CSV table of C-alpha atoms and ligand atoms in Angstrom, one decimal:
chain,number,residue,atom,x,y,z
U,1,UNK,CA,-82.5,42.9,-17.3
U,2,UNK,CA,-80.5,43.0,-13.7
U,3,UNK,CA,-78.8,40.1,-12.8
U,4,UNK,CA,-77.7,39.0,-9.4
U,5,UNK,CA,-74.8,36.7,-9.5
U,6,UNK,CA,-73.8,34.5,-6.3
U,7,UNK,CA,-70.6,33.1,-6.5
U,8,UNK,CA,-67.0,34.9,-8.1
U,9,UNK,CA,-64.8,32.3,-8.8
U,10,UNK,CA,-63.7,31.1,-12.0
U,11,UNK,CA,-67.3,30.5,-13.9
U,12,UNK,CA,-69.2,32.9,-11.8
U,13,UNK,CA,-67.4,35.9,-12.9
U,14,UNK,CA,-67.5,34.5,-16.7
U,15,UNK,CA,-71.2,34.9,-15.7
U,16,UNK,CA,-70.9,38.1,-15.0
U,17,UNK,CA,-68.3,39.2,-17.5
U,18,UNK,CA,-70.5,38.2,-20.5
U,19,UNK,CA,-73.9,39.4,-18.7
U,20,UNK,CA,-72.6,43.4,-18.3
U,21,UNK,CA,-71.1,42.6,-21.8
U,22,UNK,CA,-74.2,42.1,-23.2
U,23,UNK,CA,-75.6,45.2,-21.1
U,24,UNK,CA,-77.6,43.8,-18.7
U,25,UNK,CA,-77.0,45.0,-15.3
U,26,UNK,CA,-75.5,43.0,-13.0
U,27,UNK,CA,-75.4,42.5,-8.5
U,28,UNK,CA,-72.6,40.5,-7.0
U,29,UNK,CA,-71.9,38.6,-3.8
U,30,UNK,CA,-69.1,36.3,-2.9
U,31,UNK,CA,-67.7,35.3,0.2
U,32,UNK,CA,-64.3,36.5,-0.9
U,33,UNK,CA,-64.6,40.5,-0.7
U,34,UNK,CA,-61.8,40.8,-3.6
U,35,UNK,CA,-63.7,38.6,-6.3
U,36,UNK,CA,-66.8,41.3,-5.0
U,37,UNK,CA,-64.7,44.2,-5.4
U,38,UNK,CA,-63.4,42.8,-8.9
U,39,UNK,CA,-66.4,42.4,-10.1
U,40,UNK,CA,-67.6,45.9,-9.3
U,41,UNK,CA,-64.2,47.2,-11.1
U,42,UNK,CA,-66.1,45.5,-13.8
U,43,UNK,CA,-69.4,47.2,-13.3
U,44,UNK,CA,-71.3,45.1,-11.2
U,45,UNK,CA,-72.9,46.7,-8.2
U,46,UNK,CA,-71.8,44.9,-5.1
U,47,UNK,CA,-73.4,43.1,-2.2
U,48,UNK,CA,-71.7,42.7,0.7
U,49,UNK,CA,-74.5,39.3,1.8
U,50,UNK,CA,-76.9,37.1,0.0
U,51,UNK,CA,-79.6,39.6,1.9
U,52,UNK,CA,-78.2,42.8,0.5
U,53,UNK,CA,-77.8,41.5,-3.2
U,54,UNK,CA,-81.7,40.3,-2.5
U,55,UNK,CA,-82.6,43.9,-1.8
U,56,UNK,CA,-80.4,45.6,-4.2
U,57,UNK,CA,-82.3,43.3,-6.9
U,58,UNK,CA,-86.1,45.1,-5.7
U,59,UNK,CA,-88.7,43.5,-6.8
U,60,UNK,CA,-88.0,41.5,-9.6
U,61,UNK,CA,-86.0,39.0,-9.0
U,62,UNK,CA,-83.2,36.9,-11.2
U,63,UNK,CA,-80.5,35.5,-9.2
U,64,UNK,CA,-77.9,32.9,-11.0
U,65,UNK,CA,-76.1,31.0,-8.1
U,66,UNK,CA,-72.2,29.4,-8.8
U,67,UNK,CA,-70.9,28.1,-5.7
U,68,UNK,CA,-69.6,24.8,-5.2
U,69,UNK,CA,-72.2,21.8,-5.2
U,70,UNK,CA,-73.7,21.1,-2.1
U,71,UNK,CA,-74.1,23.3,1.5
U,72,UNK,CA,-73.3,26.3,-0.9
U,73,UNK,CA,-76.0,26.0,-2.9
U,74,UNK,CA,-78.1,25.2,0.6
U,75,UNK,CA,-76.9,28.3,2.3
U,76,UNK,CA,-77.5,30.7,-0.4
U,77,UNK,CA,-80.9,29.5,-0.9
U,78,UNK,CA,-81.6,29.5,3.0
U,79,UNK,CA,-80.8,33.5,2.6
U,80,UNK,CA,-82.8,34.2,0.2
U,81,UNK,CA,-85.9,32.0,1.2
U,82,UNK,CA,-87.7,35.3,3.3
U,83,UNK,CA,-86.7,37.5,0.0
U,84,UNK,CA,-88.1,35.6,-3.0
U,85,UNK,CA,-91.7,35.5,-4.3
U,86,UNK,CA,-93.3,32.9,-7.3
U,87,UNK,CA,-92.4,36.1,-9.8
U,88,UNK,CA,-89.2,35.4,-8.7
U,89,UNK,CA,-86.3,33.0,-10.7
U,90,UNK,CA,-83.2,31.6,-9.2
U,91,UNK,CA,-81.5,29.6,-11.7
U,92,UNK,CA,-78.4,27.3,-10.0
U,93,UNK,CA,-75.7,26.9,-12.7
U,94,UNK,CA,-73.0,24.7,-10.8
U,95,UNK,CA,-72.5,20.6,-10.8
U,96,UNK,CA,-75.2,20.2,-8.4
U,97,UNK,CA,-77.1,16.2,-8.0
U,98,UNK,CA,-80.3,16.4,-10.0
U,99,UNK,CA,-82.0,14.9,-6.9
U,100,UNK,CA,-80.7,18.0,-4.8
U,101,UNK,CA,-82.0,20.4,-7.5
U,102,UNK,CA,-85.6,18.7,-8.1
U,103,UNK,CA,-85.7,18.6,-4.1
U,104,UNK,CA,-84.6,22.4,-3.9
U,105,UNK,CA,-87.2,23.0,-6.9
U,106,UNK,CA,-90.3,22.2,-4.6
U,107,UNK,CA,-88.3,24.1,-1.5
U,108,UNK,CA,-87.8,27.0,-3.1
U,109,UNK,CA,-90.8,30.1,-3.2
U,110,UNK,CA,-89.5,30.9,-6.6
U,111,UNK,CA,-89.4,29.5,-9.8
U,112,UNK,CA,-86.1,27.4,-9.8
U,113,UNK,CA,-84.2,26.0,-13.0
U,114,UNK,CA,-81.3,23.4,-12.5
U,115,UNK,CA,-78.8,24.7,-15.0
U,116,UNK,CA,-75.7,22.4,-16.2
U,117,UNK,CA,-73.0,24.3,-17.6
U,118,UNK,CA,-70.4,23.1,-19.4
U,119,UNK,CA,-67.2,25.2,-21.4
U,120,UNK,CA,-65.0,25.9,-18.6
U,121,UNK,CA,-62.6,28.9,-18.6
U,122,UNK,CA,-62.4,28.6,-22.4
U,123,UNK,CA,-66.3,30.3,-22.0
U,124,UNK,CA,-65.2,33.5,-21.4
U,125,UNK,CA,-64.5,34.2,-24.9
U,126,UNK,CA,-66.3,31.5,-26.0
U,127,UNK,CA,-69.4,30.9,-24.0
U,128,UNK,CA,-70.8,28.2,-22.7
U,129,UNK,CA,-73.7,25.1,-23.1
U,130,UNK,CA,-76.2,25.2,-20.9
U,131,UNK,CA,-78.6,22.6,-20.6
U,132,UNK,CA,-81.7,24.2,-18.2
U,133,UNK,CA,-84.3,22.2,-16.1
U,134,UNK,CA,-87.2,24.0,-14.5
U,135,UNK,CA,-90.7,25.6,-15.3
U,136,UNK,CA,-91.0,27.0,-18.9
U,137,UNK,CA,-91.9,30.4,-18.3
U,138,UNK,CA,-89.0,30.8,-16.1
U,139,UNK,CA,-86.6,29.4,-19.0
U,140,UNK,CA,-88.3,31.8,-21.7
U,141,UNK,CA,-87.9,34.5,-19.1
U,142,UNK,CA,-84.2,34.1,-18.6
U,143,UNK,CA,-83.5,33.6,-21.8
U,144,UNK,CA,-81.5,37.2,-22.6
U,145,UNK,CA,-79.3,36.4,-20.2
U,146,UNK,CA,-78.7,32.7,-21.2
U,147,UNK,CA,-78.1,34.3,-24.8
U,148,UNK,CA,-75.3,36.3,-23.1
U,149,UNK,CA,-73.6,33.4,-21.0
U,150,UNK,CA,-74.1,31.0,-23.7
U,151,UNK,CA,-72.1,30.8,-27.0
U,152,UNK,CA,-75.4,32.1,-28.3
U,153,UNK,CA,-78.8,31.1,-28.5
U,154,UNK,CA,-77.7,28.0,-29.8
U,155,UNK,CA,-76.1,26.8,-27.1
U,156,UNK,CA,-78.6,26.6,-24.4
U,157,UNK,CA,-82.1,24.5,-24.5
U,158,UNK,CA,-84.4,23.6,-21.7
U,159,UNK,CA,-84.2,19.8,-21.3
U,160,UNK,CA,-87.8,19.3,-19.2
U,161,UNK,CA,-89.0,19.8,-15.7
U,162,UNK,CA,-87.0,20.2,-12.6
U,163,UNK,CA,-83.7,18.2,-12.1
U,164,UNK,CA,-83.7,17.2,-16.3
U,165,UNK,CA,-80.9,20.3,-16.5
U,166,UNK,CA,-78.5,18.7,-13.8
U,167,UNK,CA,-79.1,15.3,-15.2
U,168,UNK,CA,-78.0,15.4,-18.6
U,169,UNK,CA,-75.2,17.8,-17.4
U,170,UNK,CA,-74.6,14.7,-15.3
U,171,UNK,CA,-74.1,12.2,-18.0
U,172,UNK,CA,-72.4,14.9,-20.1
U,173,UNK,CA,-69.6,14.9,-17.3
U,174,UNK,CA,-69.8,10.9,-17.6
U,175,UNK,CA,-69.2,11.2,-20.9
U,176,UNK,CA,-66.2,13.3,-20.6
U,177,UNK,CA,-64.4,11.0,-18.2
U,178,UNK,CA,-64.8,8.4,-21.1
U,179,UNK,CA,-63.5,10.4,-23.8
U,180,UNK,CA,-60.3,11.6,-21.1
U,181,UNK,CA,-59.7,7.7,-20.9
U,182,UNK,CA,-59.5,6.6,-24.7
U,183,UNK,CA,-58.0,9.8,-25.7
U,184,UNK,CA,-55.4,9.0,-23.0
U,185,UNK,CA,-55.0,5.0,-23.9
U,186,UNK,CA,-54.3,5.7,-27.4
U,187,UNK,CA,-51.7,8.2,-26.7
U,188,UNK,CA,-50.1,6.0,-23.7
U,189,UNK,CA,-49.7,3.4,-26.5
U,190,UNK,CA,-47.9,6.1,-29.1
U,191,UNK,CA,-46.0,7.2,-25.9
U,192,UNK,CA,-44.9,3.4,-25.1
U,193,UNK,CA,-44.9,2.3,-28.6
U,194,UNK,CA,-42.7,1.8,-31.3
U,195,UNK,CA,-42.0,4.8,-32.8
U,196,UNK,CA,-40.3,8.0,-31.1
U,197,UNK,CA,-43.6,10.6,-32.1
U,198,UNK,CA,-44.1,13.5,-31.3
U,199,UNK,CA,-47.5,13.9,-29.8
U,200,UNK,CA,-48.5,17.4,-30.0
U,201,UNK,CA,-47.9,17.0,-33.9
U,202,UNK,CA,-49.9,13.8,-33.6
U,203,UNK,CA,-53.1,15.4,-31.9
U,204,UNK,CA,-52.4,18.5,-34.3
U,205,UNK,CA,-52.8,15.9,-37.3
U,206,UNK,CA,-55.8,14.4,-35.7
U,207,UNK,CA,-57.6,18.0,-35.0
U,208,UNK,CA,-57.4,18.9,-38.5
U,209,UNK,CA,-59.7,17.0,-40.0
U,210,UNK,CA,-59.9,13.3,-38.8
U,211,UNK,CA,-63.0,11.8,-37.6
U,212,UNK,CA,-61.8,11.9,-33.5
U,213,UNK,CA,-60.9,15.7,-33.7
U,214,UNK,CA,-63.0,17.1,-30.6
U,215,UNK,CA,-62.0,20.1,-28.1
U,216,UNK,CA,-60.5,17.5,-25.7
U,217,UNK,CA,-58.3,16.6,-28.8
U,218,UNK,CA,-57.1,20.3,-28.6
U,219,UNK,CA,-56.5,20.5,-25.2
U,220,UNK,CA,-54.1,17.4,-25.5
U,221,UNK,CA,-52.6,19.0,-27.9
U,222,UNK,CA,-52.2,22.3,-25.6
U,223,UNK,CA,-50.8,19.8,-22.7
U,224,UNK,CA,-47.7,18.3,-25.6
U,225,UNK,CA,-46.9,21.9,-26.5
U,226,UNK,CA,-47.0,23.3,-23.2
U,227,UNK,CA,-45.8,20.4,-21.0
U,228,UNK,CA,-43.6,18.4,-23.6
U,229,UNK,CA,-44.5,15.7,-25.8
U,230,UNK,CA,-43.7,13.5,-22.4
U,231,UNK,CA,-45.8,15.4,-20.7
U,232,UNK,CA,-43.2,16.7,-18.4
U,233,UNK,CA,-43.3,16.3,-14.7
U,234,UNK,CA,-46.9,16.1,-14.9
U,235,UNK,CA,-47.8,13.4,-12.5
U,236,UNK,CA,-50.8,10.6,-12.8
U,237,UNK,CA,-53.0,11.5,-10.1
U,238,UNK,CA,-56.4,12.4,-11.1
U,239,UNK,CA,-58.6,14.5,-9.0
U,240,UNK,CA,-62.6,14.9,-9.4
U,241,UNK,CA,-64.9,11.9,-9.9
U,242,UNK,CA,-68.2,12.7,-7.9
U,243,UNK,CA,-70.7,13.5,-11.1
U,244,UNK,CA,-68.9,10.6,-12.7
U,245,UNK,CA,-69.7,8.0,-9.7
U,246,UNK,CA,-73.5,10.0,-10.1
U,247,UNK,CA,-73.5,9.1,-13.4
U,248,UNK,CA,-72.4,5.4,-13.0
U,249,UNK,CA,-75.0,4.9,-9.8
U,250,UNK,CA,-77.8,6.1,-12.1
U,251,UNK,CA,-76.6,4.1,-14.7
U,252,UNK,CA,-77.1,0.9,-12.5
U,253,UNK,CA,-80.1,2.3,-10.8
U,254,UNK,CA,-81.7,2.3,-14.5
U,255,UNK,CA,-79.8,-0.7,-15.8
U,256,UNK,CA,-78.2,0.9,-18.5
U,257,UNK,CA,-74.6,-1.0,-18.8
U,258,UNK,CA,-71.7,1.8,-19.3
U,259,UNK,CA,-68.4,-0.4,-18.8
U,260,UNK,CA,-66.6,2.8,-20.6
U,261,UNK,CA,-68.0,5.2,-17.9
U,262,UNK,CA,-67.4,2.7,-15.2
U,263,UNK,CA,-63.5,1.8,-16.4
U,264,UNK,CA,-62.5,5.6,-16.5
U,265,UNK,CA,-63.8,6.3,-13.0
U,266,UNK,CA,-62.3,3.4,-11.3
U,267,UNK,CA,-58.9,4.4,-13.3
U,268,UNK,CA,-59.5,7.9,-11.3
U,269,UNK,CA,-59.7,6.1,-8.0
U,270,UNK,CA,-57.1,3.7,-9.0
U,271,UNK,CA,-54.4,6.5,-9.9
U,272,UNK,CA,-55.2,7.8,-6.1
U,273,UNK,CA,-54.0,4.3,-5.0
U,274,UNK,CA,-51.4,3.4,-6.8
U,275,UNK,CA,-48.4,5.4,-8.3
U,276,UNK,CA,-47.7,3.8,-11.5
U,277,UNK,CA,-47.3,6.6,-14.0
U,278,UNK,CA,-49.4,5.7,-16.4
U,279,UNK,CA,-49.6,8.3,-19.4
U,280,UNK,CA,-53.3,7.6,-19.7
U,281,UNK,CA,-53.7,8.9,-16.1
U,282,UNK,CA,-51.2,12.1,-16.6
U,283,UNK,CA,-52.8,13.5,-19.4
U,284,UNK,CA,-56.2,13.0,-17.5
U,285,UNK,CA,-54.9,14.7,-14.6
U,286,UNK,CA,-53.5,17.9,-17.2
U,287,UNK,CA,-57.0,17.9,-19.3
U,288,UNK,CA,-58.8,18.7,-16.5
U,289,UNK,CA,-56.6,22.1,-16.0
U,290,UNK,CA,-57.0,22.5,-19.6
U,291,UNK,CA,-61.2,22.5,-19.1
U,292,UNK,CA,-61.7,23.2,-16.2
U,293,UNK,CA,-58.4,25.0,-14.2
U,294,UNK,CA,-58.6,22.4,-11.7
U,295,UNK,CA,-55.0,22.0,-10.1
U,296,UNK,CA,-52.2,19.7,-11.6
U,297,UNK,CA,-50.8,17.4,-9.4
U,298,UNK,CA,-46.9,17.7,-10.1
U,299,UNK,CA,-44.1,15.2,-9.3
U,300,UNK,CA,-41.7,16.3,-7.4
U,301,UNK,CA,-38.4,17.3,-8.8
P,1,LIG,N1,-64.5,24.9,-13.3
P,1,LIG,C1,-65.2,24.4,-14.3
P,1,LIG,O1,-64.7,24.1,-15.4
P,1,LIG,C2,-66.7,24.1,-14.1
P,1,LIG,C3,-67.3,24.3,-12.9
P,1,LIG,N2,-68.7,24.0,-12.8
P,1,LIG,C4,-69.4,24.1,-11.5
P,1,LIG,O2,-69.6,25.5,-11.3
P,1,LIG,C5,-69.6,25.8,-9.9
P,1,LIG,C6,-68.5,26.8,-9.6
P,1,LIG,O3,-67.3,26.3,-10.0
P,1,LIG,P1,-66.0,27.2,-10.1
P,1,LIG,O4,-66.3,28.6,-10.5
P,1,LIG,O5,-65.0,26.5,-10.9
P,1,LIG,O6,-65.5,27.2,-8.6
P,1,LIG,P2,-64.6,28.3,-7.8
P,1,LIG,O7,-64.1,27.6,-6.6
P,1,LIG,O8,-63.6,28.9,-8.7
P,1,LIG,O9,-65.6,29.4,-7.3
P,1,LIG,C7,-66.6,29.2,-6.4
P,1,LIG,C8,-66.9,30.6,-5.7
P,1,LIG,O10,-68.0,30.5,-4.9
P,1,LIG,C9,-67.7,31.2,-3.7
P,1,LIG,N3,-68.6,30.7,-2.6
P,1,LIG,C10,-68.6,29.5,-2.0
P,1,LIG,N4,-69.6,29.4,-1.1
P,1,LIG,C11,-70.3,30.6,-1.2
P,1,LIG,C12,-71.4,31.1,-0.6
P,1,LIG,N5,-72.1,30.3,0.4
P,1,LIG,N6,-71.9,32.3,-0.9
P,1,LIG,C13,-71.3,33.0,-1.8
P,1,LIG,N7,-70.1,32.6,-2.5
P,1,LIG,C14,-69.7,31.4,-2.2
P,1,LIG,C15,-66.3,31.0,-3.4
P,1,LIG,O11,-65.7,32.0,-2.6
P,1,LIG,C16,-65.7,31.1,-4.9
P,1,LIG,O12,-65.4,32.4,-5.2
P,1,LIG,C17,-69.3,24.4,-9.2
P,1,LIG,O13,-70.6,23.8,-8.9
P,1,LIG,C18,-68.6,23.7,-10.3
P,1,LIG,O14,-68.7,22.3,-10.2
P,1,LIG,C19,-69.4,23.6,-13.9
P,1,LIG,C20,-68.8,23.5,-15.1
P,1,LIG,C21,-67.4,23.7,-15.3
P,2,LIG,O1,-68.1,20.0,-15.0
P,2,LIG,C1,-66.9,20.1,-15.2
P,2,LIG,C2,-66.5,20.0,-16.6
P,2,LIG,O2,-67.5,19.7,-17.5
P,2,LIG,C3,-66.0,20.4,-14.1
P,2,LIG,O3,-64.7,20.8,-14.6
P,2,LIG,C4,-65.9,19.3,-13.2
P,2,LIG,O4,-65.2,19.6,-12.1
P,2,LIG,C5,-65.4,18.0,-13.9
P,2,LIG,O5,-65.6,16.9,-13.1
P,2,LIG,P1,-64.4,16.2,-12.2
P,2,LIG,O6,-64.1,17.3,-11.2
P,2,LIG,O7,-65.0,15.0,-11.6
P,2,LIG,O8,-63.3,15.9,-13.2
């Protein structure tokens, strides 16, 4: 299969990576000429525009879009409009709103699956989970080269019709923040409490076996080893939040009570107002470079 990929930066060109990797042939645009000129170093064939990757594809189109949520995702899809046909299948895997995907579903002349992606970085070797929205035969088509950017077939499904993909990726995301909190209240306490402890030992103890050993257990145990077991001059702001507020306005839109959801984002917003170091709030802020190499806020020294 050929494969154009829109959008280079760090999960786009995991895309791509595991797509030539698994010999599919792959056509690349970014804005950023050097992540294009990487990826043809990796044996993608470039495209200087949107356009040119559209004609480079011919006639068969199957174009996987990961730009930033939002006028990204809008502007790639305004270039392609006048290039795709109903044979044609775009598939969006970034953190877009469900409501912007279902709405860009019945836009769009070609087949269109909403596709929530979740691994991070740690997917290159890994893979990812993809959780895919859209028409069927679109899903069934694409599924060699969600085979190849997922851990394997395992670890991709199609939820249900347009918007279903983005939405449980949504809630996935609301999850996370909730699992970031307690990890990060139960270490503040070992941190404040009455024993000296060494945390990365802790979380190591805990990862082997215990019933609360998870992947974000492993990446707290990454931050102790690499930052210290006091986490350094890693500082308690914590950046991100929109799918979590998505998550929580759904939530009340369909009167489904999640106080856990609901604390950990406010304790996002209220780390932006209020510097009180809280260790709860620093390892927050270093799990999400640990997932998702989003930029640690430092103190400074
Ligand atoms: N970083 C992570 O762990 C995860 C990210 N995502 C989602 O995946 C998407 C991409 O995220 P990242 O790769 O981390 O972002 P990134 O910032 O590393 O890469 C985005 C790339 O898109 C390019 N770009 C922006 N607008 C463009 C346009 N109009 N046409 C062509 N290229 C354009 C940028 O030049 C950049 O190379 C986002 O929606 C993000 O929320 C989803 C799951 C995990
Ligand atoms: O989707 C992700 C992980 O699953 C991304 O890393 C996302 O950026 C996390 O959300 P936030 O930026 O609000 O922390």
């Amino acid at each position: 299969m050929q494969l154009g990929v829109i959008g280079l930066g760090r999960m786009g060109r995991i895309v791509v990576d595991r797509v030539l990797d698994a010999g599919h042939d792959v056509v690349a645009f970014d804005l950023d000429e050097a992540a294009v000129a990487s990826a043809a170093d990796a044996g993608a064939t470039p495209a200087d525009s949107v356009v040119d990757l559209a004609e480079k594809l011919g006639d068969e189109k199957r174009i996987w879009l990961m730009v930033p949520a939002g006028e990204a995702v809008d502007a790639a899809l305004d270039d392609l409009e006048d290039h795709l046909t109903d044979e044609d299948v775009v598939v969006d895997g970034g953190n877009s709103h469900f409501e912007d995907s279902t709405r860009r579903a019945e836009e769009t002349p070609a087949a269109y699956l909403d596709c929530g992606t979740s691994g991070g970085p740690a997917g290159a070797e890994l893979g990812f989970s993809l959780m895919v929205g859209g028409p069927e035969w679109a899903y069934e088509e694409l599924t060699p080269v969600f085979d190849a950017v997922a851990t394997g077939p395992a670890g991709h499904d199609r939820m249900g019709p347009a918007g279903s993909g983005h939405y449980v990726k949504m809630v996935h995301n609301g999850v996370e923040y909730a699992l970031m909190q307690a990890y990060g209240e139960g270490f503040e306490l070992l941190a404040e409490g009455r024993y000296d402890l060494d945390l990365e030992a802790v979380a190591r103890t805990w990862n082997n076996g215990a019933v609360i050993r998870s992947w974000l257990l492993e990446l707290c145990e990454e931050a102790f080893r690499e930052e210290g077991t006091d986490l350094g001059d890693v500082d308690d702001y914590v950046a991100g939040g929109s799918t979590g507020t998505w998550t929580v306005r759904e939530a009340l839109e369909q009167e489904v009570p999640v106080p856990l959801i609901y604390q950990a984002l406010g304790e996002r917003f209220g780390s932006r107002a209020a510097e009180d170091g809280r260790f709860s709030r620093r390892l927050a802020n270093r799990l999400r470079y640990g997932f998702g190499r989003h930029e640690v806020a430092r103190r400074e020294k």
